[in-house]
C-alpha cells in the first residue's frame, strides 16, 4: 500500500522515471507540463490569486463541495 507510506510511494514513482530532473518536476510524469491537470490547476490558482472554488451543485466531487461550503462561512 504505497499511499500509506509517502517515502515508499515516492521511491516507486521515481523508479519509473528515466532521469533525475523528472523526479522533481512540478507536473505528473504521465501527461507532461502542457496537459497535466494538476499543473494547469496550480497555474490558474496563481493567476487568480486565490483558490478556485466550484459551485457545489455542479461539482463532480463531494470534497470540492465541502471546500466551497467552508469558504462561504
XYZ file of C-alpha atoms in Angstrom:
73
model
C 0.000 0.000 0.000
C 2.190 2.841 -1.192
C -0.365 5.545 -0.348
C 0.120 4.854 3.360
C 3.881 5.306 3.144
C 4.831 8.507 1.277
C 8.526 7.575 1.124
C 7.733 4.224 -0.484
C 5.278 5.854 -2.903
C 7.921 8.401 -3.934
C 10.501 5.663 -4.379
C 8.121 3.597 -6.548
C 7.258 6.694 -8.597
C 10.918 7.626 -9.062
C 11.803 4.126 -10.297
C 9.678 4.708 -13.400
C 11.376 7.964 -14.402
C 14.379 7.933 -16.750
C 16.307 10.983 -15.456
C 16.788 12.744 -12.116
C 15.337 16.016 -13.424
C 11.915 14.380 -13.855
C 11.809 13.341 -10.200
C 11.397 16.952 -9.039
C 9.175 18.205 -11.868
C 6.034 20.100 -10.921
C 3.814 18.060 -13.195
C 2.920 14.406 -13.418
C 5.072 12.101 -15.487
C 2.080 10.676 -17.327
C 0.807 13.845 -19.033
C 3.710 16.290 -19.156
C 3.581 20.020 -18.367
C 1.198 21.110 -21.136
C -1.560 18.618 -20.355
C -1.179 17.861 -16.632
C -4.422 18.858 -14.902
C -2.636 19.292 -11.567
C -0.095 21.669 -13.123
C -2.755 23.621 -15.034
C -4.887 23.944 -11.888
C -1.909 25.288 -9.916
C -1.145 27.830 -12.652
C -4.774 29.007 -12.680
C -4.733 29.413 -8.897
C -1.573 31.510 -9.105
C -3.081 33.724 -11.808
C -6.341 34.151 -9.905
C -4.522 34.917 -6.663
C -6.909 32.711 -4.713
C -8.231 29.161 -4.608
C -10.589 28.279 -7.420
C -13.899 27.183 -5.969
C -16.583 25.357 -7.873
C -20.329 25.553 -7.497
C -21.319 22.656 -5.181
C -24.433 21.995 -7.267
C -22.323 21.144 -10.318
C -19.223 19.804 -8.600
C -18.210 16.281 -9.637
C -16.575 15.633 -6.261
C -18.081 15.777 -2.777
C -14.722 17.044 -1.460
C -14.866 20.074 -3.726
C -18.359 20.819 -2.460
C -17.019 20.836 1.100
C -14.313 23.321 0.137
C -16.940 25.634 -1.329
C -19.199 25.317 1.704
C -16.327 26.056 4.081
C -15.215 29.076 2.054
C -18.675 30.631 2.199
C -18.688 30.694 6.011
